[in-house]
PDB file of C-alpha atoms in Angstrom:
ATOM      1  CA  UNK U   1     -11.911 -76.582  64.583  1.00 54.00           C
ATOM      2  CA  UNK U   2     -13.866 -73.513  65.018  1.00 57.00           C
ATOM      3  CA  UNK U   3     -17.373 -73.314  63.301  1.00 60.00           C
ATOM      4  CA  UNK U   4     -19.093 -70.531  61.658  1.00 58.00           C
ATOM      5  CA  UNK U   5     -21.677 -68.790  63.599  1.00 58.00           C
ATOM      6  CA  UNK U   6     -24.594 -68.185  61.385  1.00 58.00           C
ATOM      7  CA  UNK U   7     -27.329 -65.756  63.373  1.00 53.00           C
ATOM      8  CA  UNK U   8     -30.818 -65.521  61.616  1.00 56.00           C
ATOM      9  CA  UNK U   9     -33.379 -62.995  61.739  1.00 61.00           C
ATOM     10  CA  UNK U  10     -36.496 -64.498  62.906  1.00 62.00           C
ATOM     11  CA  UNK U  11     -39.191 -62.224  61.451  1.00 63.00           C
ATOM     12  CA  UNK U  12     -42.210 -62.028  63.433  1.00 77.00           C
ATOM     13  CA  UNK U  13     -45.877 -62.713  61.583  1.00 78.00           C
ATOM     14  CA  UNK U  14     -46.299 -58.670  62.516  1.00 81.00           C
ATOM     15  CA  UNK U  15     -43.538 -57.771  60.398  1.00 81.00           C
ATOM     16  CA  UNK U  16     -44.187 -60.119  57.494  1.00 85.00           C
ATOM     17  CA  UNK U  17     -47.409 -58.643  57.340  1.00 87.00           C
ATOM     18  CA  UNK U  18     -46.128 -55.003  57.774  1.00 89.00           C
ATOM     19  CA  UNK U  19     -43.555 -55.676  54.517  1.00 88.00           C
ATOM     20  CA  UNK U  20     -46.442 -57.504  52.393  1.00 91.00           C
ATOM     21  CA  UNK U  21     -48.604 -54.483  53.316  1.00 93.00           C
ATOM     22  CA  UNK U  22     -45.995 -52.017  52.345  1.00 92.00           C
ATOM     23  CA  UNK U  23     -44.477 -53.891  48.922  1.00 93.00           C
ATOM     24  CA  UNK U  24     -48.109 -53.985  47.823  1.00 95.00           C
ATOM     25  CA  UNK U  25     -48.719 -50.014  48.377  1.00 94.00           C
ATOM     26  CA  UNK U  26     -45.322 -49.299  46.979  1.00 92.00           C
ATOM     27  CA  UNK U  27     -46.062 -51.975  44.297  1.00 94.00           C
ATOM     28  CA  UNK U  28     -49.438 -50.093  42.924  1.00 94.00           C
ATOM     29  CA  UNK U  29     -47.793 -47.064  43.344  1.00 92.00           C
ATOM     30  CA  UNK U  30     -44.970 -47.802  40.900  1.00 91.00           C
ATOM     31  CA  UNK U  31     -47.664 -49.485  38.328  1.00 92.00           C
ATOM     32  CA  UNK U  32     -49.326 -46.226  38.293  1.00 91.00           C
ATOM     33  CA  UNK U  33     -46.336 -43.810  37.512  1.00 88.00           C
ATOM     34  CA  UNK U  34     -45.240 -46.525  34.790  1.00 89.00           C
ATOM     35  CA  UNK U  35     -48.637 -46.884  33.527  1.00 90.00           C
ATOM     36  CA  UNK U  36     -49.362 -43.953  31.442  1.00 87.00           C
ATOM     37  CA  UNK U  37     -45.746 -44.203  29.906  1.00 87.00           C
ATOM     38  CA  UNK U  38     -46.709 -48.005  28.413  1.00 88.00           C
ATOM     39  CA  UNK U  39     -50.579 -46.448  27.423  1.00 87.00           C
ATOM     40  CA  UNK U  40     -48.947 -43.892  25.440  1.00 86.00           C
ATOM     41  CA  UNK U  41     -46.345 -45.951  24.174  1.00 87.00           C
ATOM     42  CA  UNK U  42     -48.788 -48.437  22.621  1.00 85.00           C
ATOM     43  CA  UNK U  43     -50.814 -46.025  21.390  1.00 86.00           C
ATOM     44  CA  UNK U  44     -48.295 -44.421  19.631  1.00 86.00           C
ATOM     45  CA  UNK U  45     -48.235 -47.181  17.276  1.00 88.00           C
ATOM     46  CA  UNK U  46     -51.980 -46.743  16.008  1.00 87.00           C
ATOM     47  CA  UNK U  47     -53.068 -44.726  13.421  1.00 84.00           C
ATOM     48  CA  UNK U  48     -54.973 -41.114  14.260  1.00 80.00           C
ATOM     49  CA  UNK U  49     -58.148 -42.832  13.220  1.00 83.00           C
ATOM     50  CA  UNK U  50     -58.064 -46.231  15.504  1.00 85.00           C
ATOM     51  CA  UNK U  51     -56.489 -44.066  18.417  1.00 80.00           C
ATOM     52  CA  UNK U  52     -59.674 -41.459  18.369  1.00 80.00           C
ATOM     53  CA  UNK U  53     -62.594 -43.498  16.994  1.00 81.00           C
ATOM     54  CA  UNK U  54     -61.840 -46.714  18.337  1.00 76.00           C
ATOM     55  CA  UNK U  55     -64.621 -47.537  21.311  1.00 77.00           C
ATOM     56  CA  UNK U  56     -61.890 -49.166  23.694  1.00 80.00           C
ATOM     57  CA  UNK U  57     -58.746 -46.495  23.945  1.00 78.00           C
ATOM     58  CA  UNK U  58     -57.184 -49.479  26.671  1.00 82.00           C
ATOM     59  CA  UNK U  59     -57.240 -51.837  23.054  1.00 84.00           C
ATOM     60  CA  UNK U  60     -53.801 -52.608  21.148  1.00 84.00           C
ATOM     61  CA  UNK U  61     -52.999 -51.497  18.061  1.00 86.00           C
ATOM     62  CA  UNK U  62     -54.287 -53.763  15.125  1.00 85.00           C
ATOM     63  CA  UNK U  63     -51.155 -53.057  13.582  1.00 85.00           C
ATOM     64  CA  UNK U  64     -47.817 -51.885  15.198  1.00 86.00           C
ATOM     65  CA  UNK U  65     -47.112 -48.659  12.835  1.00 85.00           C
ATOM     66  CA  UNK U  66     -43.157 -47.591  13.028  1.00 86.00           C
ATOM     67  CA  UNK U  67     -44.253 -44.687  10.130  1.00 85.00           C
ATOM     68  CA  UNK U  68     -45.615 -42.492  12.805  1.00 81.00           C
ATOM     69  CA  UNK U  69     -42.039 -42.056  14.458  1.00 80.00           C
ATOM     70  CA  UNK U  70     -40.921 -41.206  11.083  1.00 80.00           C
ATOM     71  CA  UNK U  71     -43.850 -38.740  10.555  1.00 79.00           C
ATOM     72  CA  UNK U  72     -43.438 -36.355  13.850  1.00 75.00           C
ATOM     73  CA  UNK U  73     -39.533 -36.329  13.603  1.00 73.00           C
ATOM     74  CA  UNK U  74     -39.197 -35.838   9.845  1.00 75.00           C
ATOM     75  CA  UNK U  75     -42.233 -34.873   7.760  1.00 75.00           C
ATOM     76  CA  UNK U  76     -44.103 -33.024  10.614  1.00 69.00           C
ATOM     77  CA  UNK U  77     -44.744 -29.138  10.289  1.00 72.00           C
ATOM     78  CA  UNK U  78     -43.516 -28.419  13.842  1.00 70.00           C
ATOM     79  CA  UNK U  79     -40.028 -30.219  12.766  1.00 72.00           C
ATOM     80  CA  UNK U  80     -39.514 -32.370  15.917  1.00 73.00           C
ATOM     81  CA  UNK U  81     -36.285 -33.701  15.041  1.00 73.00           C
ATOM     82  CA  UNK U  82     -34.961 -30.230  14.607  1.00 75.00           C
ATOM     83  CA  UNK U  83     -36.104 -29.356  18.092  1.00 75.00           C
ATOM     84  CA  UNK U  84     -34.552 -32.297  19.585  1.00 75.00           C
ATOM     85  CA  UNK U  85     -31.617 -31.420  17.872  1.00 76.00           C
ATOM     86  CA  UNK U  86     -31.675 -27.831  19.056  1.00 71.00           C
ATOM     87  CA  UNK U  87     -31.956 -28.987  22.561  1.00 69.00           C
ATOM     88  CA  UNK U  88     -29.027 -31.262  22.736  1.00 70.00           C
ATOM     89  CA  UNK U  89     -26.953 -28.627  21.340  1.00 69.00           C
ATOM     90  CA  UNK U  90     -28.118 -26.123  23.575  1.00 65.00           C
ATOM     91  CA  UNK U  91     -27.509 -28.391  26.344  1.00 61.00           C
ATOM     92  CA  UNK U  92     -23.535 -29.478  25.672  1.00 63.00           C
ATOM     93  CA  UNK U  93     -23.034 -26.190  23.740  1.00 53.00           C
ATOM     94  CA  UNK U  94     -23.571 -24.361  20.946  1.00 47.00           C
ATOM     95  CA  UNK U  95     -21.519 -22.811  18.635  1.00 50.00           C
ATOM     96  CA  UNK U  96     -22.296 -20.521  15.697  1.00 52.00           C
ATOM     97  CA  UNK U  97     -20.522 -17.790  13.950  1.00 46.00           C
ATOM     98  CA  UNK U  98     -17.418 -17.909  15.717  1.00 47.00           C
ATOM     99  CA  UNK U  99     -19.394 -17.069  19.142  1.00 48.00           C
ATOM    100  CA  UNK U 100     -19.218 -19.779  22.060  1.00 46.00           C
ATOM    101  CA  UNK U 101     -22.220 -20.044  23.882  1.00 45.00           C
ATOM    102  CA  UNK U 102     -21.700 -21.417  27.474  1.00 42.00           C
ATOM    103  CA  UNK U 103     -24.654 -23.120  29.603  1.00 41.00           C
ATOM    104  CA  UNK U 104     -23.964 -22.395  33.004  1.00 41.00           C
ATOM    105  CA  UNK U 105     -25.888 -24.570  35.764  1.00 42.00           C
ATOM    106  CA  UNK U 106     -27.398 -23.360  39.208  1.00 46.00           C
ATOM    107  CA  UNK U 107     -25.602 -25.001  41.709  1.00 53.00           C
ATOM    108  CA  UNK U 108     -28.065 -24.574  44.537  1.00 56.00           C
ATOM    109  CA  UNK U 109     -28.359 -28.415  45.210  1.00 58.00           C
ATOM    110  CA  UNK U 110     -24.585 -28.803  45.901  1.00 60.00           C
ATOM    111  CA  UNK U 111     -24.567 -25.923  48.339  1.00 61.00           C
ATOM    112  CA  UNK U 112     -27.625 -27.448  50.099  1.00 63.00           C
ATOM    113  CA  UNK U 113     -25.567 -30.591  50.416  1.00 65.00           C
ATOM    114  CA  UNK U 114     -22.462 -28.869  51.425  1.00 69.00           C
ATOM    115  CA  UNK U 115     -24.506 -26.970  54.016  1.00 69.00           C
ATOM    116  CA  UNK U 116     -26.515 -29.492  55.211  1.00 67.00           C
ATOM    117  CA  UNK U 117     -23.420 -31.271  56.300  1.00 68.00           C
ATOM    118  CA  UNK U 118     -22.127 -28.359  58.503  1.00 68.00           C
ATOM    119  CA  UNK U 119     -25.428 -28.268  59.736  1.00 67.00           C
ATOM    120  CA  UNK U 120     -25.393 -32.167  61.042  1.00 67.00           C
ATOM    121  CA  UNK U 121     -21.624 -31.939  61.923  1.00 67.00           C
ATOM    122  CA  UNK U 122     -21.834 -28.408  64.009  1.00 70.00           C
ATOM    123  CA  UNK U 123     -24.786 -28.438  66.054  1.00 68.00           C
ATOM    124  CA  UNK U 124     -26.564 -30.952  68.271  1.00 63.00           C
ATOM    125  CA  UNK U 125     -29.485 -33.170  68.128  1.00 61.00           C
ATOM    126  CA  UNK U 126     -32.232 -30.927  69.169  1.00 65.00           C
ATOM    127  CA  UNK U 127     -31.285 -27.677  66.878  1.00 66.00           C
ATOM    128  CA  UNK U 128     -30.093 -29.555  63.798  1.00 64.00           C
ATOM    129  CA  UNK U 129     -33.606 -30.876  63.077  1.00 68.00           C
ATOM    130  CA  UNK U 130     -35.176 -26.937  63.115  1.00 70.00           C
ATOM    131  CA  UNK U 131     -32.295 -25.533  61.690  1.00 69.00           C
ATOM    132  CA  UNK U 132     -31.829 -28.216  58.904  1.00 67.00           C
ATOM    133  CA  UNK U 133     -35.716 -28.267  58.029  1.00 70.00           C
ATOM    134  CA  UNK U 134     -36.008 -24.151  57.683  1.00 73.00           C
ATOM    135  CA  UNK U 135     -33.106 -24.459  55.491  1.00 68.00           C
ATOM    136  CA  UNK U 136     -34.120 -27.451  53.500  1.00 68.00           C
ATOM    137  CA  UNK U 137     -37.580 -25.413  53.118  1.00 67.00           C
ATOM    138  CA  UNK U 138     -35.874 -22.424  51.637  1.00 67.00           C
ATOM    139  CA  UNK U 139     -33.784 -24.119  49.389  1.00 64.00           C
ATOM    140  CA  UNK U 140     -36.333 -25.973  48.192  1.00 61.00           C
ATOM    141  CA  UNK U 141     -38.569 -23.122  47.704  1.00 59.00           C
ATOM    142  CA  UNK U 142     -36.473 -20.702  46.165  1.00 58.00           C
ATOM    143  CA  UNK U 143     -35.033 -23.485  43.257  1.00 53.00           C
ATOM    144  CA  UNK U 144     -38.570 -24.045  42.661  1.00 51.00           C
ATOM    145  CA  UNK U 145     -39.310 -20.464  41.956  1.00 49.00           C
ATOM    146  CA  UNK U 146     -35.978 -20.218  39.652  1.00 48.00           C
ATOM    147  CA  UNK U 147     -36.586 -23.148  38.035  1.00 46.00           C
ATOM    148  CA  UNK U 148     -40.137 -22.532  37.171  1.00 45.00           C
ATOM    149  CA  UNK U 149     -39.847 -19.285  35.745  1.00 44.00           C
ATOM    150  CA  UNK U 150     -36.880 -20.369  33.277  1.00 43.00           C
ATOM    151  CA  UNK U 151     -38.425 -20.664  29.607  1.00 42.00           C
ATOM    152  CA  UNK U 152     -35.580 -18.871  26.889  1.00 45.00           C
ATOM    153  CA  UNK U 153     -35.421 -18.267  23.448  1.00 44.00           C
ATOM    154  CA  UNK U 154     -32.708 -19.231  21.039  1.00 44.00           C
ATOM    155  CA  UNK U 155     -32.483 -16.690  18.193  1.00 43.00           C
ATOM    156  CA  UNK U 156     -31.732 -19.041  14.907  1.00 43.00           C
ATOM    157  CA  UNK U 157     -29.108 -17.392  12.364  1.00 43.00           C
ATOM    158  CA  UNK U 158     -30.252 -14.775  10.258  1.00 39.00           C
ATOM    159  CA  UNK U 159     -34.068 -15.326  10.051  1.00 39.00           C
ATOM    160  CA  UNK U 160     -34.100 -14.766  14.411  1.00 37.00           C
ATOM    161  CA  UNK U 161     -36.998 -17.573  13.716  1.00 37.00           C
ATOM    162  CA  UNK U 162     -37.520 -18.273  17.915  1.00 39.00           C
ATOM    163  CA  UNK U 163     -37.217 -21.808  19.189  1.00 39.00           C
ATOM    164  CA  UNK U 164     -38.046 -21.966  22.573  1.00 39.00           C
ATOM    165  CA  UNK U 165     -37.064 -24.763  25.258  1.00 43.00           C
ATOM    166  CA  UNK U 166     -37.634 -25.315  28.479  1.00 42.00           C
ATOM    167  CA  UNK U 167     -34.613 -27.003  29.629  1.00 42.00           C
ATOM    168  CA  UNK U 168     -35.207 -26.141  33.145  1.00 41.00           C
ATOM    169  CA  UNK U 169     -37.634 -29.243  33.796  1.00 44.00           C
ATOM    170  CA  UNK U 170     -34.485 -31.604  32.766  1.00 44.00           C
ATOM    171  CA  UNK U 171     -31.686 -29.992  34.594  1.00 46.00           C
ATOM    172  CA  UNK U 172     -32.780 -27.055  36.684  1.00 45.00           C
ATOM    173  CA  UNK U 173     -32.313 -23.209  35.999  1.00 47.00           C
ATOM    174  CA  UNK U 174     -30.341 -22.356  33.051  1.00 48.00           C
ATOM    175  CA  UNK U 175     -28.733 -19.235  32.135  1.00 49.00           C
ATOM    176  CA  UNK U 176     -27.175 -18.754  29.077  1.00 50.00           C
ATOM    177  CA  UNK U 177     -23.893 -16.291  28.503  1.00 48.00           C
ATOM    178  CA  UNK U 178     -21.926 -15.090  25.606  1.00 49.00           C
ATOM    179  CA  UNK U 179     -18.131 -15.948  25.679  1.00 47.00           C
ATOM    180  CA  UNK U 180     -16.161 -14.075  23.183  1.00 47.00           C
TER     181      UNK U 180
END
């Protein structure tokens, strides 16, 4: 009867202490981009008065208020709901007085992929590292640029009251064309 070879990994005390030292940098590192999302969650449940007057801003709420969701989404002068609403419609498509707006999508990250791997499959060792970082530079440079610069209006029905969204921090450079 043939039995199962099991191999181990021994891991040396140098290594243990290399991942410890690493899963505690990437560790902090996580708690601080999560962080100020749970601070301003919390807070958002105090009223304007606790949140600016209190002396400890790190405090909890005394009471967990659900009325200021309600507040900036329905009963605010800025309309929040509204805008949210106007950007998921601009963003799957919007339709309005028999016109069909279209939102067409840069594509620049799918050609960078699709070149990259002619890059890695045509040329050898030594030139696919330059040419693959100058072109992963450019790329990188020029959808910053596009995507930077892309803040639109949306002309609302008859009043042409201007909403404007910048989309482009969600989902890159967005153009929007009429389709008759």
């Amino acid at each position: 009867m043939l039995k199962a070879i099991t191999y181990k990994k021994r891991k040396t005390k140098k290594v243990k202490g290399i991942m410890v030292f690493f899963f505690i940098i990437f560790s902090t590192y996580s708690f601080t981009l999560v962080f100020p999302f749970l601070w301003i969650f919390y807070n958002s449940f105090k009223t304007a008065p606790e949140f600016l007057m209190s002396g400890n801003p790190w405090a909890l709420p005394q009471k967990f208020l659900i009325s200021n969701y309600f507040d900036v989404f329905v009963l605010s002068e800025f309309n929040l709901g509204v805008m949210f609403f106007n950007s998921a419609t601009l963003v799957l498509s919007a339709f309005e007085e028999g016109k069909t707006y279209t939102i067409s999508f840069d594509v620049t990250m799918l050609n960078n992929s699709i070149a990259n791997g002619q890059i890695f499959f045509r040329f050898g060792a030594d030139e696919k590292h330059v040419i693959f970082n100058a072109f992963e530079k450019l790329t990188v440079s020029f959808t910053f640029t596009a995507s930077s610069s892309t803040l639109f209006r949306v002309f609302n029905g008859d009043n042409n009251e201007t909403r404007c969204a910048a989309l482009s921090c969600i989902i890159g450079p967005v153009t929007i064309t009429e389709v008759a």
